[in-house]
Amino acid sequence: MTTARLGRVDLLPMVTRGFFLALIAFVIFGPLANLVLWAFAERWYFPNKLPNEYGLSFWYRVFQPRGNALASLGTSVWIAVLTVLFSLAVAVPAGYALARLRLPWRAGILLLFLLPQAVPNMPVYVNIARVFYTIGLNGTVAGVVLVHAAHGLVLAVWIASAAFAAVDASLEEASRNLGASPWTCFRTVTLPLAAPGLIASAIFVFLESLDEFTGTYFVGVPDVTTLPLLMFNASMGGNYQIASITALLLLVPSIAFMLVVERFLKPEVLAMVGR
Amino acid sequence: MQTSPFLRIESLTAAYGATRVLDRVDLDVRRGELVALLGSSGCGKTTLLRSIAGFVTPESGRIHIGERDITALAPEHRGTAMMFQSYALWPHMSVAQNIGYGLRMRGWKKEAIAGRVGEMLTLLQLEGYGPRPVTQLSGGQRQRVALGRALAVSPEVLLLDEPMSNLDYKVRVELRHELRALQQRIGITAVYVTHDREEALALADRIAVLNAGRVEQYGTPEELFHQPASAFVAGFMGADNAIDVVPAANGGWQAANGASGGGSMRAYFRSEAAQLLGQSPAGPGALVLSGTVAQMLYVGHGYRYRIRLPASEVWVHAPERIDQGTPASVAVPQEALLLFPLHEQRAA
């Protein structure tokens, strides 16, 4: 008797929960499913709900040695790596200073890095492109890296500052106390302890750079073609297969790195973000 | 033990912003001596320790170790080793790496470091713990590693910042004896910050009681306990009862009861030093206070009574049980009275 009554009571929340889970799954995975279908569709004409014919011929086209997909992938990764290096070169000293030194305009400086995100992207990029054009940075990898870094630095500096702030200051004092110079202390204690946060920020910057589109479009075209630009061109040309395959390619590093980030970004670091 | 001071602090003044934390502090520590800096939180004892280590820059005053003036040196050049309240062990290093860090900084060879780390592990009864990550150790073990890390470099002065405050009472008392034995065996000079009177009395050769950035009294534990120099020190040393007294006809003292004639003083005494009078008469010259038992607490080895007097109240310890509301007289032997002029009380 008791179990039956319990069963009936539990049924309603279970159904509701199942319904919402299904809804969320559809919202998230629906577009992805469409992407996967298109990536393997040989032919797909309008009234049909599913592709007329499946195949891998577009994959061959993407991955053939002369195909520009692989070249763009290379460009994308190269730019992302440079962006990460550049961002870290700025974020490590800046983050450390923001976390440790008593800077008078601390909050202001943190907000300054947020500024590129706060204003509408388009006018900013148009103006950057205009400036870069006059100084010869338009259409160069360096120009694209700078644009990506402007974006990535927010994440990099904010997370790096949080990562350094999460390192207990007495750990550094103990190191100095036992004979370490400021630089040795930073190298042997502060940096290793902040490393997980810094790695996480590097990964965010890498991913941000990998699928950045607008800035690359204004600064890089037509000389620098990254994967998102290739995808854009393909879908504008009605070639949904190429666009979908490129999108799937972009998805791989994103998912892989998200798993890594999840391991590295500890709660005590997250708690310090923006402090 | 040498008599010439080894660590010398002269007129040290330090401030955080507008707040003055240390006010012209003088302190001499002999070689091989353990000195406790005792005081409640905010009295400046930790700031004093951190100025010796080089983490606080004093506004004025000098600090010498031996013949060296270390006032302006960076922490890494001072030759002190500090044990932190939080232990500050590096979580990304093993026990052996933590202990060997200071030696690595001094450019020791790998084998020499390993040898010294082994010695330290034996000394602290941590054999076999070398390769373990410090995150896997218990509180007491971490404390030992922190001590070993500081001792490994054979510092000229060992600085200890409330190293026991994070431990259970039982472990704390045990380690207290160990630490004292170890310090005496090595003969190391040490400065020990604590807010625990019992700990300071048990550990230290000399105690400096700090109050509001000044040294109230500096002396042996016995001196501080029996001859406190001020009302503050008396209170800190456990004389928790205070009562205003005037001279009595028999050459002793009697409660002032509001009257403040010539020669009135404030008397401090410990609850253990007072007697609850039953049938036995008070000794000659004793201060006798009459009141009623207002509260009774059982404390294991007897009872603690709150006795309500006409103008105030006092705490008294007694072995026998007396019911609340009973009239009672308290006698304090003259030698147990710590007397201070009233005006000093107001200043403190």
mmCIF file of C-alpha atoms in Angstrom, chain B:
data_model
loop_
_atom_site.group_PDB
_atom_site.id
_atom_site.type_symbol
_atom_site.label_atom_id
_atom_site.label_comp_id
_atom_site.label_asym_id
_atom_site.label_seq_id
_atom_site.Cartn_x
_atom_site.Cartn_y
_atom_site.Cartn_z
ATOM 1 C CA MET B 1 73.961 31.246 28.074
ATOM 2 C CA GLN B 2 75.704 34.484 27.145
ATOM 3 C CA THR B 3 74.590 37.652 28.801
ATOM 4 C CA SER B 4 75.250 40.096 25.957
ATOM 5 C CA PRO B 5 72.181 40.631 23.792
ATOM 6 C CA PHE B 6 72.171 38.820 20.448
ATOM 7 C CA LEU B 7 68.995 40.199 18.907
ATOM 8 C CA ARG B 8 68.625 43.868 19.723
ATOM 9 C CA ILE B 9 65.582 45.966 18.949
ATOM 10 C CA GLU B 10 65.920 49.666 19.629
ATOM 11 C CA SER B 11 63.052 52.103 19.738
ATOM 12 C CA LEU B 12 61.162 50.393 16.938
ATOM 13 C CA THR B 13 58.121 52.250 15.655
ATOM 14 C CA ALA B 14 55.808 50.909 12.969
ATOM 15 C CA ALA B 15 52.466 51.981 11.566
ATOM 16 C CA TYR B 16 49.828 50.752 9.153
ATOM 17 C CA GLY B 17 48.645 53.925 7.494
ATOM 18 C CA ALA B 18 47.657 56.276 10.276
ATOM 19 C CA THR B 19 47.450 53.558 12.934
ATOM 20 C CA ARG B 20 50.596 53.263 15.025
ATOM 21 C CA VAL B 21 51.104 49.577 15.769
ATOM 22 C CA LEU B 22 54.486 49.658 17.483
ATOM 23 C CA ASP B 23 55.506 52.574 19.673
ATOM 24 C CA ARG B 24 59.237 52.819 20.453
ATOM 25 C CA VAL B 25 59.672 49.167 21.357
ATOM 26 C CA ASP B 26 62.975 48.059 22.919
ATOM 27 C CA LEU B 27 63.799 44.394 23.284
ATOM 28 C CA ASP B 28 66.995 42.424 23.909
ATOM 29 C CA VAL B 29 67.212 38.699 23.313
ATOM 30 C CA ARG B 30 70.265 36.742 24.422
ATOM 31 C CA ARG B 31 71.821 33.983 22.351
ATOM 32 C CA GLY B 32 70.032 30.688 22.948
ATOM 33 C CA GLU B 33 67.136 32.350 24.718
ATOM 34 C CA LEU B 34 63.455 31.835 23.971
ATOM 35 C CA VAL B 35 61.501 35.036 24.388
ATOM 36 C CA ALA B 36 57.715 35.079 24.202
ATOM 37 C CA LEU B 37 55.841 38.125 22.962
ATOM 38 C CA LEU B 38 52.593 37.948 24.856
ATOM 39 C CA GLY B 39 49.532 40.068 24.302
ATOM 40 C CA SER B 40 45.964 40.095 23.074
ATOM 41 C CA SER B 41 45.157 40.495 19.388
ATOM 42 C CA GLY B 42 46.036 43.898 17.991
ATOM 43 C CA CYS B 43 48.717 44.622 20.594
ATOM 44 C CA GLY B 44 51.456 44.634 17.937
ATOM 45 C CA LYS B 45 53.184 41.351 18.801
ATOM 46 C CA THR B 46 52.844 39.892 15.313
ATOM 47 C CA THR B 47 53.918 43.184 13.745
ATOM 48 C CA LEU B 48 57.035 43.138 15.920
ATOM 49 C CA LEU B 49 57.820 39.598 14.771
ATOM 50 C CA ARG B 50 57.183 40.515 11.142
ATOM 51 C CA SER B 51 59.475 43.528 11.410
ATOM 52 C CA ILE B 52 62.258 41.233 12.633
ATOM 53 C CA ALA B 53 61.583 38.955 9.626
ATOM 54 C CA GLY B 54 61.540 41.932 7.273
ATOM 55 C CA PHE B 55 57.909 41.851 6.177
ATOM 56 C CA VAL B 56 57.057 45.106 7.907
ATOM 57 C CA THR B 57 59.120 48.205 7.264
ATOM 58 C CA PRO B 58 59.457 50.204 10.484
ATOM 59 C CA GLU B 59 59.142 53.977 10.477
ATOM 60 C CA SER B 60 62.061 54.367 12.821
ATOM 61 C CA GLY B 61 64.248 52.361 15.169
ATOM 62 C CA ARG B 62 66.886 49.703 14.529
ATOM 63 C CA ILE B 63 67.140 45.933 14.623
ATOM 64 C CA HIS B 64 70.500 44.183 15.124
ATOM 65 C CA ILE B 65 71.409 40.515 15.026
ATOM 66 C CA GLY B 66 74.849 40.139 16.540
ATOM 67 C CA GLU B 67 76.947 42.889 14.995
ATOM 68 C CA ARG B 68 74.775 43.192 11.891
ATOM 69 C CA ASP B 69 72.233 45.951 11.451
ATOM 70 C CA ILE B 70 69.383 44.201 9.604
ATOM 71 C CA THR B 71 66.841 47.031 9.759
ATOM 72 C CA ALA B 72 66.987 47.771 6.029
ATOM 73 C CA LEU B 73 67.763 44.287 4.689
ATOM 74 C CA ALA B 74 65.397 42.320 2.452
ATOM 75 C CA PRO B 75 63.766 39.295 4.171
ATOM 76 C CA GLU B 76 66.021 36.843 2.298
ATOM 77 C CA HIS B 77 69.208 38.429 3.647
ATOM 78 C CA ARG B 78 68.313 38.525 7.340
ATOM 79 C CA GLY B 79 69.233 35.038 8.452
ATOM 80 C CA THR B 80 65.960 34.583 10.306
ATOM 81 C CA ALA B 81 63.553 31.726 9.728
ATOM 82 C CA MET B 82 59.902 32.076 10.505
ATOM 83 C CA MET B 83 57.283 29.536 11.358
ATOM 84 C CA PHE B 84 53.920 30.839 10.257
ATOM 85 C CA GLN B 85 50.630 30.561 12.061
ATOM 86 C CA SER B 86 49.118 28.887 8.994
ATOM 87 C CA TYR B 87 52.411 26.932 8.568
ATOM 88 C CA ALA B 88 52.538 28.244 4.974
ATOM 89 C CA LEU B 89 53.763 24.921 3.606
ATOM 90 C CA TRP B 90 53.918 24.854 -0.184
ATOM 91 C CA PRO B 91 51.184 22.486 -1.344
ATOM 92 C CA HIS B 92 52.918 21.773 -4.665
ATOM 93 C CA MET B 93 55.988 20.336 -2.955
ATOM 94 C CA SER B 94 56.634 17.170 -0.963
ATOM 95 C CA VAL B 95 57.669 17.171 2.688
ATOM 96 C CA ALA B 96 61.335 16.783 1.692
ATOM 97 C CA GLN B 97 61.107 19.578 -0.895
ATOM 98 C CA ASN B 98 59.538 21.882 1.666
ATOM 99 C CA ILE B 99 62.254 21.222 4.228
ATOM 100 C CA GLY B 100 65.041 21.407 1.622
ATOM 101 C CA TYR B 101 63.854 24.653 0.022
ATOM 102 C CA GLY B 102 65.940 26.997 2.147
ATOM 103 C CA LEU B 103 69.048 24.888 1.536
ATOM 104 C CA ARG B 104 68.391 24.951 -2.207
ATOM 105 C CA MET B 105 68.242 28.736 -1.995
ATOM 106 C CA ARG B 106 71.630 28.663 -0.259
ATOM 107 C CA GLY B 107 73.075 26.708 -3.172
ATOM 108 C CA TRP B 108 73.619 23.420 -1.350
ATOM 109 C CA LYS B 109 74.378 20.287 -3.407
ATOM 110 C CA LYS B 110 71.607 17.739 -3.857
ATOM 111 C CA GLU B 111 73.233 15.063 -1.669
ATOM 112 C CA ALA B 112 73.936 17.552 1.101
ATOM 113 C CA ILE B 113 70.318 18.709 1.037
ATOM 114 C CA ALA B 114 69.063 15.124 1.165
ATOM 115 C CA GLY B 115 71.313 14.454 4.153
ATOM 116 C CA ARG B 116 70.159 17.523 6.059
ATOM 117 C CA VAL B 117 66.490 16.829 5.244
ATOM 118 C CA GLY B 118 66.986 13.299 6.604
ATOM 119 C CA GLU B 119 68.430 14.737 9.827
ATOM 120 C CA MET B 120 65.449 17.043 10.195
ATOM 121 C CA LEU B 121 62.950 14.241 9.580
ATOM 122 C CA THR B 122 64.660 12.173 12.280
ATOM 123 C CA LEU B 123 64.798 15.118 14.660
ATOM 124 C CA LEU B 124 61.068 15.721 14.251
ATOM 125 C CA GLN B 125 60.131 12.033 14.240
ATOM 126 C CA LEU B 126 58.902 12.196 10.666
ATOM 127 C CA GLU B 127 61.061 9.400 9.217
ATOM 128 C CA GLY B 128 59.660 8.062 5.964
ATOM 129 C CA TYR B 129 57.457 11.090 5.359
ATOM 130 C CA GLY B 130 59.913 12.752 2.960
ATOM 131 C CA PRO B 131 58.237 11.891 -0.356
ATOM 132 C CA ARG B 132 54.687 12.557 0.898
ATOM 133 C CA PRO B 133 52.748 15.583 -0.318
ATOM 134 C CA VAL B 134 52.242 17.996 2.571
ATOM 135 C CA THR B 135 48.530 18.112 1.810
ATOM 136 C CA GLN B 136 48.196 14.572 3.196
ATOM 137 C CA LEU B 137 49.553 15.388 6.638
ATOM 138 C CA SER B 138 47.665 15.972 9.880
ATOM 139 C CA GLY B 139 47.801 19.323 11.659
ATOM 140 C CA GLY B 140 50.480 18.199 14.096
ATOM 141 C CA GLN B 141 52.617 16.748 11.299
ATOM 142 C CA ARG B 142 52.336 19.930 9.241
ATOM 143 C CA GLN B 143 53.460 21.854 12.255
ATOM 144 C CA ARG B 144 56.557 19.660 12.538
ATOM 145 C CA VAL B 145 57.343 20.049 8.839
ATOM 146 C CA ALA B 146 57.025 23.826 9.162
ATOM 147 C CA LEU B 147 59.386 23.746 12.128
ATOM 148 C CA GLY B 148 61.791 21.468 10.257
ATOM 149 C CA ARG B 149 61.756 23.791 7.251
ATOM 150 C CA ALA B 150 62.710 26.717 9.469
ATOM 151 C CA LEU B 151 65.353 24.793 11.446
ATOM 152 C CA ALA B 152 66.958 23.180 8.372
ATOM 153 C CA VAL B 153 68.729 26.395 7.405
ATOM 154 C CA SER B 154 70.199 26.783 10.944
ATOM 155 C CA PRO B 155 68.846 30.320 11.262
ATOM 156 C CA GLU B 156 70.419 32.805 13.632
ATOM 157 C CA VAL B 157 67.000 33.619 15.017
ATOM 158 C CA LEU B 158 63.912 31.437 14.851
ATOM 159 C CA LEU B 159 60.646 33.357 14.690
ATOM 160 C CA LEU B 160 57.425 31.629 15.674
ATOM 161 C CA ASP B 161 54.046 33.223 14.984
ATOM 162 C CA GLU B 162 51.449 31.514 17.184
ATOM 163 C CA PRO B 163 52.551 28.131 15.836
ATOM 164 C CA MET B 164 50.233 26.143 18.079
ATOM 165 C CA SER B 165 47.011 28.073 17.694
ATOM 166 C CA ASN B 166 45.568 25.749 15.054
ATOM 167 C CA LEU B 167 46.009 22.586 17.075
ATOM 168 C CA ASP B 168 43.815 20.738 19.578
ATOM 169 C CA TYR B 169 44.501 21.465 23.212
ATOM 170 C CA LYS B 170 46.006 18.040 23.884
ATOM 171 C CA VAL B 171 48.378 18.119 20.896
ATOM 172 C CA ARG B 172 49.275 21.683 21.768
ATOM 173 C CA VAL B 173 50.390 20.852 25.302
ATOM 174 C CA GLU B 174 52.382 17.871 24.037
ATOM 175 C CA LEU B 175 54.123 19.863 21.325
ATOM 176 C CA ARG B 176 54.817 22.670 23.747
ATOM 177 C CA HIS B 177 57.131 20.408 25.751
ATOM 178 C CA GLU B 178 58.697 18.968 22.617
ATOM 179 C CA LEU B 179 59.352 22.392 21.190
ATOM 180 C CA ARG B 180 60.948 23.631 24.399
ATOM 181 C CA ALA B 181 63.147 20.538 24.690
ATOM 182 C CA LEU B 182 64.192 20.853 21.048
ATOM 183 C CA GLN B 183 64.945 24.564 21.347
ATOM 184 C CA GLN B 184 67.131 23.982 24.392
ATOM 185 C CA ARG B 185 68.905 21.024 22.781
ATOM 186 C CA ILE B 186 69.791 22.969 19.625
ATOM 187 C CA GLY B 187 70.393 26.105 21.631
ATOM 188 C CA ILE B 188 68.680 28.266 19.059
ATOM 189 C CA THR B 189 67.611 31.842 19.732
ATOM 190 C CA ALA B 190 63.849 32.138 19.327
ATOM 191 C CA VAL B 191 61.100 34.721 19.483
ATOM 192 C CA TYR B 192 57.675 33.250 20.071
ATOM 193 C CA VAL B 193 54.434 35.155 19.558
ATOM 194 C CA THR B 194 51.432 33.970 21.520
ATOM 195 C CA HIS B 195 48.251 35.211 23.159
ATOM 196 C CA ASP B 196 48.196 32.200 25.487
ATOM 197 C CA ARG B 197 49.553 33.030 28.939
ATOM 198 C CA GLU B 198 49.978 29.396 29.906
ATOM 199 C CA GLU B 199 52.002 28.717 26.762
ATOM 200 C CA ALA B 200 54.238 31.728 27.339
ATOM 201 C CA LEU B 201 54.849 30.806 30.977
ATOM 202 C CA ALA B 202 55.698 27.206 30.132
ATOM 203 C CA LEU B 203 57.923 27.897 27.127
ATOM 204 C CA ALA B 204 59.773 31.116 27.584
ATOM 205 C CA ASP B 205 62.981 32.147 29.333
ATOM 206 C CA ARG B 206 61.640 35.664 29.322
ATOM 207 C CA ILE B 207 58.285 37.142 28.409
ATOM 208 C CA ALA B 208 57.543 40.558 26.960
ATOM 209 C CA VAL B 209 53.949 41.587 27.591
ATOM 210 C CA LEU B 210 52.783 43.930 24.854
ATOM 211 C CA ASN B 211 49.914 46.351 25.136
ATOM 212 C CA ALA B 212 48.862 48.885 22.500
ATOM 213 C CA GLY B 213 52.221 48.758 20.728
ATOM 214 C CA ARG B 214 54.366 49.114 23.852
ATOM 215 C CA VAL B 215 56.232 46.655 26.037
ATOM 216 C CA GLU B 216 54.417 46.761 29.372
ATOM 217 C CA GLN B 217 56.848 44.493 31.136
ATOM 218 C CA TYR B 218 59.782 42.316 30.166
ATOM 219 C CA GLY B 219 61.032 39.668 32.539
ATOM 220 C CA THR B 220 61.119 36.020 33.544
ATOM 221 C CA PRO B 221 57.811 34.170 33.838
ATOM 222 C CA GLU B 222 58.146 34.158 37.629
ATOM 223 C CA GLU B 223 58.680 37.918 37.775
ATOM 224 C CA LEU B 224 55.692 38.595 35.599
ATOM 225 C CA PHE B 225 53.499 36.234 37.558
ATOM 226 C CA HIS B 226 54.406 37.410 41.042
ATOM 227 C CA GLN B 227 55.511 40.990 40.488
ATOM 228 C CA PRO B 228 53.504 42.417 37.617
ATOM 229 C CA ALA B 229 54.669 45.939 36.867
ATOM 230 C CA SER B 230 51.262 47.271 35.950
ATOM 231 C CA ALA B 231 47.586 46.575 36.380
ATOM 232 C CA PHE B 232 47.461 45.433 32.779
ATOM 233 C CA VAL B 233 50.137 42.800 33.300
ATOM 234 C CA ALA B 234 48.478 41.685 36.523
ATOM 235 C CA GLY B 235 45.210 41.230 34.655
ATOM 236 C CA PHE B 236 46.921 39.420 31.809
ATOM 237 C CA MET B 237 48.688 37.115 34.259
ATOM 238 C CA GLY B 238 45.382 35.897 35.602
ATOM 239 C CA ALA B 239 44.689 38.286 38.460
ATOM 240 C CA ASP B 240 41.113 38.684 37.284
ATOM 241 C CA ASN B 241 39.680 40.216 40.468
ATOM 242 C CA ALA B 242 39.983 43.937 41.009
ATOM 243 C CA ILE B 243 38.761 45.832 44.041
ATOM 244 C CA ASP B 244 39.386 49.331 45.364
ATOM 245 C CA VAL B 245 40.962 49.311 48.828
ATOM 246 C CA VAL B 246 42.007 51.779 51.498
ATOM 247 C CA PRO B 247 44.575 51.235 54.304
ATOM 248 C CA ALA B 248 43.124 49.461 57.337
ATOM 249 C CA ALA B 249 43.878 50.147 60.969
ATOM 250 C CA ASN B 250 45.781 46.863 61.403
ATOM 251 C CA GLY B 251 48.327 47.800 58.714
ATOM 252 C CA GLY B 252 46.521 45.757 56.063
ATOM 253 C CA TRP B 253 43.838 46.767 53.612
ATOM 254 C CA GLN B 254 40.091 46.950 53.626
ATOM 255 C CA ALA B 255 37.509 47.409 50.918
ATOM 256 C CA ALA B 256 36.956 51.050 50.032
ATOM 257 C CA ASN B 257 33.212 50.559 49.491
ATOM 258 C CA GLY B 258 32.879 53.757 47.522
ATOM 259 C CA ALA B 259 34.964 55.848 49.874
ATOM 260 C CA SER B 260 38.120 57.180 48.280
ATOM 261 C CA GLY B 261 40.337 58.574 50.979
ATOM 262 C CA GLY B 262 44.054 59.182 50.944
ATOM 263 C CA GLY B 263 46.165 56.223 49.880
ATOM 264 C CA SER B 264 43.369 54.363 48.167
ATOM 265 C CA MET B 265 44.596 51.740 45.746
ATOM 266 C CA ARG B 266 43.187 49.129 43.435
ATOM 267 C CA ALA B 267 44.023 45.587 44.494
ATOM 268 C CA TYR B 268 44.238 42.694 42.027
ATOM 269 C CA PHE B 269 44.231 39.056 43.067
ATOM 270 C CA ARG B 270 43.751 35.578 41.562
ATOM 271 C CA SER B 271 40.645 33.630 42.407
ATOM 272 C CA GLU B 272 42.857 30.720 43.545
ATOM 273 C CA ALA B 273 44.728 32.958 45.997
ATOM 274 C CA ALA B 274 41.551 33.914 47.875
ATOM 275 C CA GLN B 275 39.916 31.805 50.573
ATOM 276 C CA LEU B 276 36.249 31.373 51.321
ATOM 277 C CA LEU B 277 35.971 31.743 55.084
ATOM 278 C CA GLY B 278 33.959 29.115 56.860
ATOM 279 C CA GLN B 279 34.854 28.599 60.482
ATOM 280 C CA SER B 280 38.574 29.327 60.099
ATOM 281 C CA PRO B 281 39.550 32.929 60.854
ATOM 282 C CA ALA B 282 41.387 35.083 58.373
ATOM 283 C CA GLY B 283 45.165 35.367 58.682
ATOM 284 C CA PRO B 284 46.665 38.586 60.102
ATOM 285 C CA GLY B 285 46.651 41.490 57.673
ATOM 286 C CA ALA B 286 44.394 39.720 55.160
ATOM 287 C CA LEU B 287 41.856 41.645 53.129
ATOM 288 C CA VAL B 288 38.434 40.432 54.202
ATOM 289 C CA LEU B 289 35.392 40.967 51.985
ATOM 290 C CA SER B 290 31.843 40.071 53.003
ATOM 291 C CA GLY B 291 29.117 39.209 50.571
ATOM 292 C CA THR B 292 26.870 36.429 49.310
ATOM 293 C CA VAL B 293 27.392 33.553 46.881
ATOM 294 C CA ALA B 294 25.767 34.727 43.652
ATOM 295 C CA GLN B 295 26.829 31.942 41.315
ATOM 296 C CA MET B 296 28.572 28.600 41.485
ATOM 297 C CA LEU B 297 30.446 26.788 38.693
ATOM 298 C CA TYR B 298 31.893 23.321 39.006
ATOM 299 C CA VAL B 299 35.340 23.310 37.370
ATOM 300 C CA GLY B 300 36.532 19.777 38.075
ATOM 301 C CA HIS B 301 39.052 20.365 40.814
ATOM 302 C CA GLY B 302 36.674 22.365 43.000
ATOM 303 C CA TYR B 303 34.192 25.183 42.540
ATOM 304 C CA ARG B 304 34.385 28.685 41.242
ATOM 305 C CA TYR B 305 32.158 31.161 43.034
ATOM 306 C CA ARG B 306 30.955 34.587 42.084
ATOM 307 C CA ILE B 307 30.677 36.497 45.335
ATOM 308 C CA ARG B 308 28.510 39.585 45.324
ATOM 309 C CA LEU B 309 29.953 42.380 47.442
ATOM 310 C CA PRO B 310 28.240 45.668 48.364
ATOM 311 C CA ALA B 311 29.963 47.630 45.576
ATOM 312 C CA SER B 312 31.281 44.988 43.206
ATOM 313 C CA GLU B 313 31.856 41.279 42.857
ATOM 314 C CA VAL B 314 34.794 38.873 42.886
ATOM 315 C CA TRP B 315 35.516 35.327 41.709
ATOM 316 C CA VAL B 316 36.862 32.878 44.242
ATOM 317 C CA HIS B 317 38.002 29.287 43.970
ATOM 318 C CA ALA B 318 37.159 26.832 46.753
ATOM 319 C CA PRO B 319 37.282 23.056 47.108
ATOM 320 C CA GLU B 320 34.002 22.676 49.002
ATOM 321 C CA ARG B 321 30.457 23.125 47.800
ATOM 322 C CA ILE B 322 28.446 26.085 49.064
ATOM 323 C CA ASP B 323 24.891 26.825 47.952
ATOM 324 C CA GLN B 324 23.904 29.958 46.131
ATOM 325 C CA GLY B 325 22.571 32.732 48.336
ATOM 326 C CA THR B 326 24.694 31.742 51.334
ATOM 327 C CA PRO B 327 26.421 34.652 53.066
ATOM 328 C CA ALA B 328 30.162 34.265 52.597
ATOM 329 C CA SER B 329 33.373 36.046 53.505
ATOM 330 C CA VAL B 330 36.429 36.119 51.296
ATOM 331 C CA ALA B 331 39.927 36.469 52.691
ATOM 332 C CA VAL B 332 42.879 37.421 50.525
ATOM 333 C CA PRO B 333 46.322 37.065 52.159
ATOM 334 C CA GLN B 334 48.293 40.255 52.032
ATOM 335 C CA GLU B 335 51.100 38.709 49.963
ATOM 336 C CA ALA B 336 48.589 37.726 47.257
ATOM 337 C CA LEU B 337 47.423 41.299 46.763
ATOM 338 C CA LEU B 338 48.841 43.116 43.743
ATOM 339 C CA LEU B 339 48.364 46.799 44.458
ATOM 340 C CA PHE B 340 48.386 49.638 41.963
ATOM 341 C CA PRO B 341 47.488 53.294 42.357
ATOM 342 C CA LEU B 342 44.025 54.102 41.036
ATOM 343 C CA HIS B 343 45.129 56.693 38.470
ATOM 344 C CA GLU B 344 47.284 54.128 36.649
ATOM 345 C CA GLN B 345 44.213 51.983 36.198
ATOM 346 C CA ARG B 346 42.507 54.785 34.316
ATOM 347 C CA ALA B 347 45.492 55.247 32.038
ATOM 348 C CA ALA B 348 45.615 51.551 31.102
#
